XYZ file of C-alpha atoms in Angstrom:
600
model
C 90.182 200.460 -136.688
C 87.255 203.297 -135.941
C 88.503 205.092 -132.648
C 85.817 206.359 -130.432
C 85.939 209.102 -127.747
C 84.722 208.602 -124.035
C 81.759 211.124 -125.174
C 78.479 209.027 -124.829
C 76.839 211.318 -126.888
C 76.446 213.043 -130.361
C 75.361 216.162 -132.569
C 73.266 214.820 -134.794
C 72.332 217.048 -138.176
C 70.234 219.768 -137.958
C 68.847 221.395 -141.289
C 71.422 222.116 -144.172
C 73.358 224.777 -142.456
C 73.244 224.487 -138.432
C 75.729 221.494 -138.683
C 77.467 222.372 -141.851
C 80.939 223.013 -139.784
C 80.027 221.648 -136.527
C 83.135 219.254 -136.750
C 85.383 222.127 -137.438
C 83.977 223.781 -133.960
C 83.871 220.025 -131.702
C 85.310 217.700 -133.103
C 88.956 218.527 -131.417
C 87.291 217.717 -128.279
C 86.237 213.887 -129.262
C 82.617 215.281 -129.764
C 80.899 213.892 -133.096
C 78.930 215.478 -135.300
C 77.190 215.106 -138.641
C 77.146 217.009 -141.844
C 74.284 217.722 -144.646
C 76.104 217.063 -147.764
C 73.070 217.439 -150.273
C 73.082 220.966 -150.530
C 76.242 221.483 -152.710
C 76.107 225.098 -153.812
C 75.886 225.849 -149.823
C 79.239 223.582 -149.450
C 80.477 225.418 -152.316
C 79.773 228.631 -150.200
C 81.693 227.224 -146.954
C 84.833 226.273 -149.247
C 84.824 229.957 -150.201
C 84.688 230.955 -146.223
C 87.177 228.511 -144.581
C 89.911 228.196 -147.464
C 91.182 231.648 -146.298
C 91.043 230.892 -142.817
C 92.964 227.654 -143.413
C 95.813 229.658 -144.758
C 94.990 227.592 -148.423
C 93.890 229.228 -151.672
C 90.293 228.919 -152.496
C 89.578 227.968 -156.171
C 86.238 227.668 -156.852
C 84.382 224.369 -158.295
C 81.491 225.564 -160.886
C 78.623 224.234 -161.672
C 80.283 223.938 -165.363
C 82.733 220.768 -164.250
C 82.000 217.745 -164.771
C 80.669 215.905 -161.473
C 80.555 219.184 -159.682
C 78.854 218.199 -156.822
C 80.772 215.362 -156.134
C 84.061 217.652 -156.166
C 82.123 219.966 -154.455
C 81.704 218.083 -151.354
C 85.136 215.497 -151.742
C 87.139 218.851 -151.496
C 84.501 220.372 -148.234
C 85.463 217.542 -146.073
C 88.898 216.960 -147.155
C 89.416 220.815 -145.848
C 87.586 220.026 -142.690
C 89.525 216.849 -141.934
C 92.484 218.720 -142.567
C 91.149 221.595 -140.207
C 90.507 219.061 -137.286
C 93.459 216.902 -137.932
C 95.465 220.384 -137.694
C 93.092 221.474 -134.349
C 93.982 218.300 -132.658
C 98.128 218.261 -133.439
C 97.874 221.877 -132.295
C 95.820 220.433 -129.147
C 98.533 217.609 -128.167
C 101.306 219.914 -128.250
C 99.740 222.336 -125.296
C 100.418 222.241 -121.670
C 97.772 221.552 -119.052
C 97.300 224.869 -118.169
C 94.039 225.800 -117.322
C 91.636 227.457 -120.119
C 93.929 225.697 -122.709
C 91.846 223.161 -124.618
C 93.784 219.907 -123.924
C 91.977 220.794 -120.669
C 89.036 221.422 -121.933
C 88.962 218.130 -123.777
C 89.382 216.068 -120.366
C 86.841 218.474 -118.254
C 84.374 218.007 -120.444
C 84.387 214.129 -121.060
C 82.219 212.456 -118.242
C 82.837 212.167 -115.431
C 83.165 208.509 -115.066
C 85.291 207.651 -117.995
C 88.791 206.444 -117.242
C 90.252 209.624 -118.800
C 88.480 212.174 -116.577
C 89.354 210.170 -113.413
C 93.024 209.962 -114.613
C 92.657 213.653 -115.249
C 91.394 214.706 -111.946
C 94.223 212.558 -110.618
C 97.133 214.024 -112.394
C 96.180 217.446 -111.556
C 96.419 215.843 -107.800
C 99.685 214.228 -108.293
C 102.417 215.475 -106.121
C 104.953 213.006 -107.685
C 106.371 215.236 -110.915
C 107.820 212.342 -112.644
C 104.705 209.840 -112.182
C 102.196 213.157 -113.129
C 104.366 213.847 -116.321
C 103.565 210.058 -117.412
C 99.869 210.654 -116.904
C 100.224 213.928 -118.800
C 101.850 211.525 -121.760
C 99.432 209.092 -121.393
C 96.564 211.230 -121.383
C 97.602 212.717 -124.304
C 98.394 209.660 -126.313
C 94.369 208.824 -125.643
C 93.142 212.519 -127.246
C 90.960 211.245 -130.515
C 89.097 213.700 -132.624
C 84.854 213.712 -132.764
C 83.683 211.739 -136.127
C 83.480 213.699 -138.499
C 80.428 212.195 -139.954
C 77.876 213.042 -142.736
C 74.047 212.590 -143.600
C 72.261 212.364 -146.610
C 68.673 211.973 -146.413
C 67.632 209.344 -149.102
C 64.572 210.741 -150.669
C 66.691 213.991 -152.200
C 67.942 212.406 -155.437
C 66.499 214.317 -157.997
C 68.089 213.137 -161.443
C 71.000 215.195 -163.187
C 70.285 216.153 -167.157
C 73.224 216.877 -169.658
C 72.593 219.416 -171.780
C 70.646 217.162 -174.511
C 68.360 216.328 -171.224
C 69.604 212.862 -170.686
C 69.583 211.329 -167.466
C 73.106 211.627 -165.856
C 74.659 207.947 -164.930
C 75.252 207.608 -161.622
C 74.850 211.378 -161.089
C 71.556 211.998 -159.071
C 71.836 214.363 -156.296
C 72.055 211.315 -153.758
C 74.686 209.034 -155.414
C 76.883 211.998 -156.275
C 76.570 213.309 -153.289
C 77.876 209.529 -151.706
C 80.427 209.682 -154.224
C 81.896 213.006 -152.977
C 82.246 211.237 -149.311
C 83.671 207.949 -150.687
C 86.509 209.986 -152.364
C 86.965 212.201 -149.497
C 90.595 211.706 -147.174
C 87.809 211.046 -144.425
C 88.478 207.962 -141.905
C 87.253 206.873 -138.732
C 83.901 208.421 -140.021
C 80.010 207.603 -140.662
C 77.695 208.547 -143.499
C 73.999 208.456 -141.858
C 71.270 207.393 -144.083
C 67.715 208.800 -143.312
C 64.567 209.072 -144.470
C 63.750 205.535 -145.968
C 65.276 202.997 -148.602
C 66.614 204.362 -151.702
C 67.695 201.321 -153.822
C 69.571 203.057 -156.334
C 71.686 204.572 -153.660
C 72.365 201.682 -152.239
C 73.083 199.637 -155.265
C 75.617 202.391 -156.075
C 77.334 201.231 -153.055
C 77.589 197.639 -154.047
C 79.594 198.978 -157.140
C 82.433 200.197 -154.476
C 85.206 199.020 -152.521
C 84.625 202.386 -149.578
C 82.531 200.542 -147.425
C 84.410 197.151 -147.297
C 86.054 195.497 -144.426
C 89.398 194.826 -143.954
C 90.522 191.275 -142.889
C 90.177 192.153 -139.234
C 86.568 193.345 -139.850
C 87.614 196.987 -139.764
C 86.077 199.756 -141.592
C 87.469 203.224 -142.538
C 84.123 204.504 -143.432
C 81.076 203.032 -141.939
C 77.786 203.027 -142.613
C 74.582 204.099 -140.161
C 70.850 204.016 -141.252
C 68.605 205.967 -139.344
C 65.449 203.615 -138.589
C 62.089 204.343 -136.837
C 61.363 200.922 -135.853
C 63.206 197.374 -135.567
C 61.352 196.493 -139.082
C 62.883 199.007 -140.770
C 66.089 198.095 -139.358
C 66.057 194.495 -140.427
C 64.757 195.219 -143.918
C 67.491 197.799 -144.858
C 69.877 196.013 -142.982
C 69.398 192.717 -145.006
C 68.934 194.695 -148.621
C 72.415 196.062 -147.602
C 73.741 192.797 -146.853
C 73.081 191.080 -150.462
C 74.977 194.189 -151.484
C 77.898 193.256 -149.753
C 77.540 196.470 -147.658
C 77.489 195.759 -143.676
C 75.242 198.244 -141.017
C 77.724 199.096 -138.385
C 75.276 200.870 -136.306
C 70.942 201.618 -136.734
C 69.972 204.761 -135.322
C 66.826 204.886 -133.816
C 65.219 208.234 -133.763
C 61.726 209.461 -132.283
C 58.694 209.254 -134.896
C 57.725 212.499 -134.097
C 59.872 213.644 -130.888
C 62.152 215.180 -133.538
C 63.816 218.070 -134.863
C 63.019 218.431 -138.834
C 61.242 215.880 -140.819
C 58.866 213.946 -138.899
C 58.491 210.124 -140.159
C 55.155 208.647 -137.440
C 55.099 204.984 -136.624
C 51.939 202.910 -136.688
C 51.774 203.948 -133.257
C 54.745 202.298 -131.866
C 56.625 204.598 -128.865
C 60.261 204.983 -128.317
C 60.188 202.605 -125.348
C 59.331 199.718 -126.832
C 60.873 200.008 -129.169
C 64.463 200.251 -127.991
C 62.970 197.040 -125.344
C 62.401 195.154 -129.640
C 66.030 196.444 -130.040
C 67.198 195.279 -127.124
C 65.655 191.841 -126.682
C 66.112 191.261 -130.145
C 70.028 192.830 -131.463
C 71.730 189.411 -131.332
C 68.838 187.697 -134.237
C 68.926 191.162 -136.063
C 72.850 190.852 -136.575
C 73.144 187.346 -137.463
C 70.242 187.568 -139.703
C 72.278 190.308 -140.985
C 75.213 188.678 -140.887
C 74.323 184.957 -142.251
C 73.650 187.106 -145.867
C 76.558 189.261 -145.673
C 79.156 186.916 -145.410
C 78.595 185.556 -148.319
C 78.261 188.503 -150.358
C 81.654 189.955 -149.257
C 83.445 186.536 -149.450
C 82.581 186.797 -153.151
C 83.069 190.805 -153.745
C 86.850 190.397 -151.381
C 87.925 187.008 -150.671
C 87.513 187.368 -146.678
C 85.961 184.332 -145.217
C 84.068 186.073 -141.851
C 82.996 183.608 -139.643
C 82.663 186.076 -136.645
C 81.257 189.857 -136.761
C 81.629 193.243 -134.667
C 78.123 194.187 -132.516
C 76.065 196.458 -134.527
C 75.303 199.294 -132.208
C 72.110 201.231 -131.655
C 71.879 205.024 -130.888
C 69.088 206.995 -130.185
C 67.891 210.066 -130.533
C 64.886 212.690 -130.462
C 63.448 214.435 -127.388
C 65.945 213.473 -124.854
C 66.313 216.825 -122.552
C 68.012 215.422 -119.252
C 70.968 213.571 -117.757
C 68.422 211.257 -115.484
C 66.761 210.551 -119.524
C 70.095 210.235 -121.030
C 71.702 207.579 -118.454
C 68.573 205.391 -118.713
C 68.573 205.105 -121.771
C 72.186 204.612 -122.202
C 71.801 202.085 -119.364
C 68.390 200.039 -119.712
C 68.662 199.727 -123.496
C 73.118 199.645 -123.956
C 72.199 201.976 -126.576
C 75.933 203.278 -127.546
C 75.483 207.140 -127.866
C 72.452 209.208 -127.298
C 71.279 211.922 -129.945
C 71.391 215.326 -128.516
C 70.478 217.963 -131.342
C 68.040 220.338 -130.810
C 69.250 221.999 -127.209
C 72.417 222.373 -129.171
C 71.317 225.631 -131.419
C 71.369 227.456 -128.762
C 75.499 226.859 -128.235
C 76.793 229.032 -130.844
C 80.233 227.469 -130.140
C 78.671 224.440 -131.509
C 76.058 224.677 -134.314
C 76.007 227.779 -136.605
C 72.734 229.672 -136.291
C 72.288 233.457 -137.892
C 71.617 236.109 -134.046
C 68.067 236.529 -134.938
C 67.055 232.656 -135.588
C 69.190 232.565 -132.368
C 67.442 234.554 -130.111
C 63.861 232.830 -131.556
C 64.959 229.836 -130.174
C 65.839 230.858 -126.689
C 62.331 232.346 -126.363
C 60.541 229.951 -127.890
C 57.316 228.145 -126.275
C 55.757 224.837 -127.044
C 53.517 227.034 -128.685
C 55.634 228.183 -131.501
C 56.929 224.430 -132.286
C 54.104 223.114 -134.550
C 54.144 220.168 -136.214
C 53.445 221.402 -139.414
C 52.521 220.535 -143.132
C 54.937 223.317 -144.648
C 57.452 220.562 -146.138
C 56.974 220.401 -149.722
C 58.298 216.388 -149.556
C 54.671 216.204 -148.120
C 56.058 214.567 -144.947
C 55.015 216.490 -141.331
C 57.768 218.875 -140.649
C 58.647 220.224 -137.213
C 58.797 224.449 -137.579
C 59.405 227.202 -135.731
C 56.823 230.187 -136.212
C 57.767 233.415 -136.564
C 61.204 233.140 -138.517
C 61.994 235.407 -141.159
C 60.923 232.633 -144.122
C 57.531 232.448 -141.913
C 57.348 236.190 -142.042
C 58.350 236.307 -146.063
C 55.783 233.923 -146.932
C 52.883 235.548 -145.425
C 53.580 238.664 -147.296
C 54.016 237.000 -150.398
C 50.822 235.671 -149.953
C 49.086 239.228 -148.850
C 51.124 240.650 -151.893
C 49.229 238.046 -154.101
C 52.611 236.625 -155.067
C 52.268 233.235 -152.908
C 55.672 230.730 -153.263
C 59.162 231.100 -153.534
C 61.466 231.112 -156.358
C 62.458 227.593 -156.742
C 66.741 227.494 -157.217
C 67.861 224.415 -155.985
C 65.411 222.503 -157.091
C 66.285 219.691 -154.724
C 62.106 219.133 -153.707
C 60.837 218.959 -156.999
C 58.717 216.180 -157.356
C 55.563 217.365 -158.506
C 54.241 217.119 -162.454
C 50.457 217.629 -161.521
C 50.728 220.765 -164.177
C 54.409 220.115 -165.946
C 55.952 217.184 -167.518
C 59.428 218.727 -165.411
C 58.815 218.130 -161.809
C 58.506 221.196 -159.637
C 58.606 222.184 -156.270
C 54.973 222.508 -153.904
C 56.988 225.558 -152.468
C 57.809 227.040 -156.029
C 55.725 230.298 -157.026
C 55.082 228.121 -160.261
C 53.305 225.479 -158.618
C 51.329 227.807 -156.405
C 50.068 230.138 -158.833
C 48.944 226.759 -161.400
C 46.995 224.895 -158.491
C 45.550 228.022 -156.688
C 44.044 228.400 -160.252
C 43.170 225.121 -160.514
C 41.084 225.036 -157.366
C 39.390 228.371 -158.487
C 37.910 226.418 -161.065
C 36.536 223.388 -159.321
C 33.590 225.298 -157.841
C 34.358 223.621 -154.564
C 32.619 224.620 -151.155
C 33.947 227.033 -149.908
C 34.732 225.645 -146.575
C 36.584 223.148 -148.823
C 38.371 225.310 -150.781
C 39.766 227.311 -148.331
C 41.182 224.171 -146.602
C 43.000 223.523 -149.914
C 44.429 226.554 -150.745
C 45.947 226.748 -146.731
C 47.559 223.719 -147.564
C 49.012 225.266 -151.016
C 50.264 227.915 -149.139
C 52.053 226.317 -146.228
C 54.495 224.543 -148.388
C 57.539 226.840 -147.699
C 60.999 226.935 -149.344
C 63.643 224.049 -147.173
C 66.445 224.205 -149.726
C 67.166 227.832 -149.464
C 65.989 228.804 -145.899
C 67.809 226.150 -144.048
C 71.001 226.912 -145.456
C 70.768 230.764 -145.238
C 71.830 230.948 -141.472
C 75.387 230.158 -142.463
C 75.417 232.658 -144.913
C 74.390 235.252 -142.627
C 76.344 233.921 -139.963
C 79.585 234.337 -142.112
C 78.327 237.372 -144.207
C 78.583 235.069 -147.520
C 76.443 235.220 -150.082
C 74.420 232.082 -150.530
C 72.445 233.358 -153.183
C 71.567 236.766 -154.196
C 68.531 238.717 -152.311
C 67.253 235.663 -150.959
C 68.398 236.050 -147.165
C 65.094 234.246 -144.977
C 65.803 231.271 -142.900
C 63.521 228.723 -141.550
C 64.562 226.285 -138.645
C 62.924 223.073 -137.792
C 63.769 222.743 -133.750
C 62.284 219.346 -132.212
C 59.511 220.597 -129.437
C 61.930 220.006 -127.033
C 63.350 223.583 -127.695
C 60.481 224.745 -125.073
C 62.335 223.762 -122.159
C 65.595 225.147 -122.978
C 65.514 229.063 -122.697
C 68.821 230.578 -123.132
C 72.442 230.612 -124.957
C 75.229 228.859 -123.330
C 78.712 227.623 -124.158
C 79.591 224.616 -125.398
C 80.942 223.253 -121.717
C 77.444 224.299 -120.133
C 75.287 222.145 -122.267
C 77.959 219.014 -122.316
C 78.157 219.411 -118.053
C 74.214 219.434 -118.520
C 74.123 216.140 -120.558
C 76.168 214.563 -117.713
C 74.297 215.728 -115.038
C 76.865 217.890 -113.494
C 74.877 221.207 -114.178
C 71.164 221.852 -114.800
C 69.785 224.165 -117.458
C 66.552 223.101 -118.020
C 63.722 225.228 -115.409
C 60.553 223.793 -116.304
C 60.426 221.345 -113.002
C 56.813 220.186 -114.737
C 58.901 219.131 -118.115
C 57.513 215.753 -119.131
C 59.762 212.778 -119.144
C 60.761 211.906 -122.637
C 58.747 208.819 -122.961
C 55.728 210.942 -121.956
C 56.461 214.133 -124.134
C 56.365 211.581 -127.469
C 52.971 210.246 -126.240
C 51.426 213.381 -126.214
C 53.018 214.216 -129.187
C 51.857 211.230 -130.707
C 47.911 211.712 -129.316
C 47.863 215.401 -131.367
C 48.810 213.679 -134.400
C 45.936 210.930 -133.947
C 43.491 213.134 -133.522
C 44.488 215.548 -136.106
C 44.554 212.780 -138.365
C 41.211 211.625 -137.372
C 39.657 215.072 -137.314
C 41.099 215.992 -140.736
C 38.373 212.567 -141.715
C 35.813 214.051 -139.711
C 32.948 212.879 -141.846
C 34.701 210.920 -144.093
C 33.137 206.930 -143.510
C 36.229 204.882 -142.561
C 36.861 202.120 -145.310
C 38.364 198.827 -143.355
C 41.516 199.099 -144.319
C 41.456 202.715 -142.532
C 39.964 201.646 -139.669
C 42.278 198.730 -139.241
C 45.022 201.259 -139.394
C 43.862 203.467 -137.021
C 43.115 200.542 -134.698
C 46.089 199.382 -134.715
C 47.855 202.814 -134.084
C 45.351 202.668 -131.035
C 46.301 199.200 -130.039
C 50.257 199.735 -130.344
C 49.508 203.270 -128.198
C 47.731 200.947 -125.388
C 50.791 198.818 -125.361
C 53.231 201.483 -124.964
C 50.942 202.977 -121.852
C 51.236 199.226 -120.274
C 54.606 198.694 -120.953
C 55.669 201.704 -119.228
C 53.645 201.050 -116.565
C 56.307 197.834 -116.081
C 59.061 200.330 -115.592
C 60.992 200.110 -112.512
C 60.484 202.798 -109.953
C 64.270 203.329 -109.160
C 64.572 204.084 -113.065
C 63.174 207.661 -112.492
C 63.919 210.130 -109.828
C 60.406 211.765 -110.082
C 58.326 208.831 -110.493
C 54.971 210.335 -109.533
C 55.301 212.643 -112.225
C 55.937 210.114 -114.997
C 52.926 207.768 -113.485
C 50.569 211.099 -113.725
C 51.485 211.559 -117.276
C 50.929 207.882 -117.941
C 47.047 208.404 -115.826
C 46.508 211.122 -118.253
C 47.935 209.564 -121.199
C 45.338 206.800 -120.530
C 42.866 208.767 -119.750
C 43.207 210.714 -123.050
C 43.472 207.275 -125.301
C 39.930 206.286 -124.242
C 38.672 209.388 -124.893
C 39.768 209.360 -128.417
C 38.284 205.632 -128.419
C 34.743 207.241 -127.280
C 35.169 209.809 -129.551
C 36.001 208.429 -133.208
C 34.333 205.357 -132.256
C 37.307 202.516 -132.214
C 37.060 199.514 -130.097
């Protein structure tokens, strides 16, 4: 049965490396947290580093095995479920002293779970024999953090034998699945993001890992990340014929994010957790009515009844006030908080100099940028040491980066092989190309920016483990990027892991910025600078109707968020003036862009 903590939150990923051992650092203290598992050769690089701490012998897995990655990433989380399993036996067996981390565990859960109030009253109790039961009970109720993993859906490059046949069953994505499904893990998640990938998922109809026992229990479950209730239903149903059941959809910001930025049509985080909401009893029996008779046919069990699929959320949130109402208004189960946690070493693994970036960082130095070489917006930090390596590649004359992992290669505008945007290959054949088209100039040098933004993901977001740990990752290739959401601006300094969890629960703040948008208003200003940079970057371009319906509707779905905040309740917010200001000026704004590109 899949034991959960009292936490109400959870570390989502972050990049390849900042989450790479986060369980290994939390997950003793029922915190969950999610690991990257496409980046093997970085795994590979973390077996090396924790087999000697766990007292095991390392053996290395080469890329000359058969299924390497797969092994590659079974054997990573076997050792880390064996490192927390260990942490938490070790964490039973101490007293409640204070500092010790049994303590710890109880301190930090809130402060209106059962546990903490038992807690708090044990420490109270002058009765030894009734106090030592409460000390036995207490820690009879200590469950480790998930130890959960993400793989983002549209990495799954295809594997080649050495006669350059496809693999079977051995793109990056499926083996990457495969590694998980064969892993010792239990009680545990894999998160799928960044769209539908069917030959994933079919892979997972071919399995028995993600099946139910008779009670409806599941040892691994599965989560899709979804921008919108749409999205939701469609995967979940696809899933369903598969014989593969959604245990939980989390919802994540459009563009209130850390990394990869996926914009809705317009639609705002409000409503739609309110779609969610209104609407989570039709999405799982919709679900449902399929699935049950897929897995009566793939196991025998005749369902007639199902668990609640729960909804999460995440992106933006920054405050315990944000936090409970969301947990509250929309029973969301667990709220996302990612970004504020780089700056808790004790949780995420950042490199010192990435580190102290983000403590000084502005909302200036969060852009929302087109560096990504998937061609999707990607949040980015300026100024990081990738940043500072590209630029003087591209004053050497030596634009792009040497292209390794290979894991972004989808481009065959020059090669029959796809390469990577990033890749100095790439660079070097479409800057040439451009040179040729005797463009305007105006026009060309807008092109050529856009060559040259596309930065290197695969190596510089796994690098700040390797420097971290002083491992090689690979050899003179030592810049790291970091995609923080824009909600890094209002958290300005490095704290333990205690600080930021009594911040989530309101019992500390940390945040100084007393004119920090709410949440809700944050993603609609967010959401305005894409508009308009979309619309600018069509400046006199004549909209055809199908792009003028678009950008209509984005309009009309912006109008509706506006109105439906303006529904809220007033006792939802404890500075309600300054969320029906932004709301003024987010209206204000909206008709401006009307007047301005000419919508209805």
């Amino acid at each position: 049965m899949y034991q959960k903590s009292a936490h109400t939150f959870h570390i989502p990923v972050m990049g390849l490396a900042y989450t790479i051992d986060s369980p290994i650092k939390v997950a003793k203290y029922g915190i969950s947290s999610v690991i990257s598992i496409i980046e093997d050769r970085l795994i590979e690089m973390m077996r090396k580093h924790y087999y000697p701490l766990s007292g095991l012998t390392y053996v290395p897995i080469t890329d000359q095995e058969p299924d390497y990655r797969a092994k590659r990433i079974c054997d990573y989380l076997n050792l880390v479920d064996l490192l927390v399993s260990k942490q938490v036996e070790e964490l039973k067996v101490q007293s409640f002293e204070a500092g010790s981390d049994l303590c710890k565990y109880f301190e930090m859960l809130p402060a209106t779970s059962h546990l903490a109030i038992l807690y708090a009253e044990m420490l109270n109790c002058a009765d030894l024999t009734i106090q030592k039961e409460q000390q036995e009970y207490l820690v009879s109720q200590v469950v480790a953090g998930g130890i959960d993993v993400n793989i983002m859906t549209k990495v799954d490059q295809e594997t080649l034998d050495v006669q350059g046949n496809s693999i079977p069953d051995g793109s990056e994505a499926v083996a990457a699945l495969r590694g998980y499904i064969n892993s010792s893990l239990s009680n545990s998640s894999i998160i799928f993001s960044a769209g539908m990938n069917p030959r994933l998922y079919s892979y997972m109809e071919s399995v028995s890992a993600f099946d139910p026992d008779k009670d409806f229990n599941f040892k691994k479950r599965v989560v899709i990340k979804v921008s919108d209730f749409r999205s939701a239903l469609i995967q979940g149903k696809f899933l369903a014929k598969k014989g593969i059941w959604v245990s939980e959809f989390r919802i994540e910001s459009g563009l209130n994010c850390g990394g990869h930025a996926f914009a809705t049509d317009g639609f705002l985080l409000g409503p739609i957790l309110e779609e969610f909401k209104t609407k989570r009893n039709e999405l799982a029996q919709s679900i449902f009515d399929i699935y049950k008779i897929c897995i009566e046919k793939k196991t025998g069990f005749l369902f007639t009844d199902f668990p609640a699929i729960e909804i999460s959320v995440q992106g933006g949130i920054g405050t315990a006030e944000e936090d409970s109402f969301l947990r509250s208004n929309y029973q969301v189960s667990s709220t996302g908080w990612g970004t504020p946690f780089l700056l808790v070493p004790e949780a995420t693994t950042v490199d010192e100099h990435t580190l102290q970036l983000l403590a000084k960082a502005n909302k200036e130095d969060v852009v929302l940028s087109n560096n990504s070489p998937l061609g999707v917006r990607f949040h980015y930090l300026k100024g990081t040491t990738s940043d500072l390596e590209k630029q003087k590649r591209i004053k050497d004359g030596k634009p792009g980066s040497p292209c390794t992992e290979k894991h972004l290669s989808f481009n065959t505008e020059f090669t029959k092989a796809p390469i990577c945007t990033a890749s100095h290959k790439y660079q070097k054949l479409k800057l040439e190309s451009l040179s040729q088209q005797n463009l305007p100039e105006a026009d060309y040098e807008m092109q050529k920016s856009a060559v040259l933004a596309k930065e290197c993901l695969c190596v510089g977001l796994s690098n700040s483990a390797a420097l971290s740990y002083d491992e090689p990752f690979l050899k003179n290739l030592k810049s790291v990027n970091v995609c923080p959401g824009p909600n890094i601006a209002n958290f300005s300094e490095v704290v333990s892991l205690k600080t930021m969890i009594d911040h989530i629960y309101g019992k500390v703040n940390i945040i100084r910025n007393a004119e920090r948008p709410h949440v809700f208003i944050a993603e609609m200003k967010i959401y305005f600078n894409y508009l308009t940079d979309e619309l600018n970057q069509l400046k006199g371009d004549s909209l055809d109707a199908k792009r003028k319906n678009h950008f209509q509707n984005f309009i009309k779905n912006l109008a509706d968020a506006i109105e439906y905040y303006q529904n809220l309740k007033e006792s939802s917010f404890s500075n309600f003036k300054l969320f029906r200001e932004g709301l003024q000026q987010a209206l204000i704004e909206l008709n401006s862009i009307k007047l301005n590109y000419q919508f209805s």
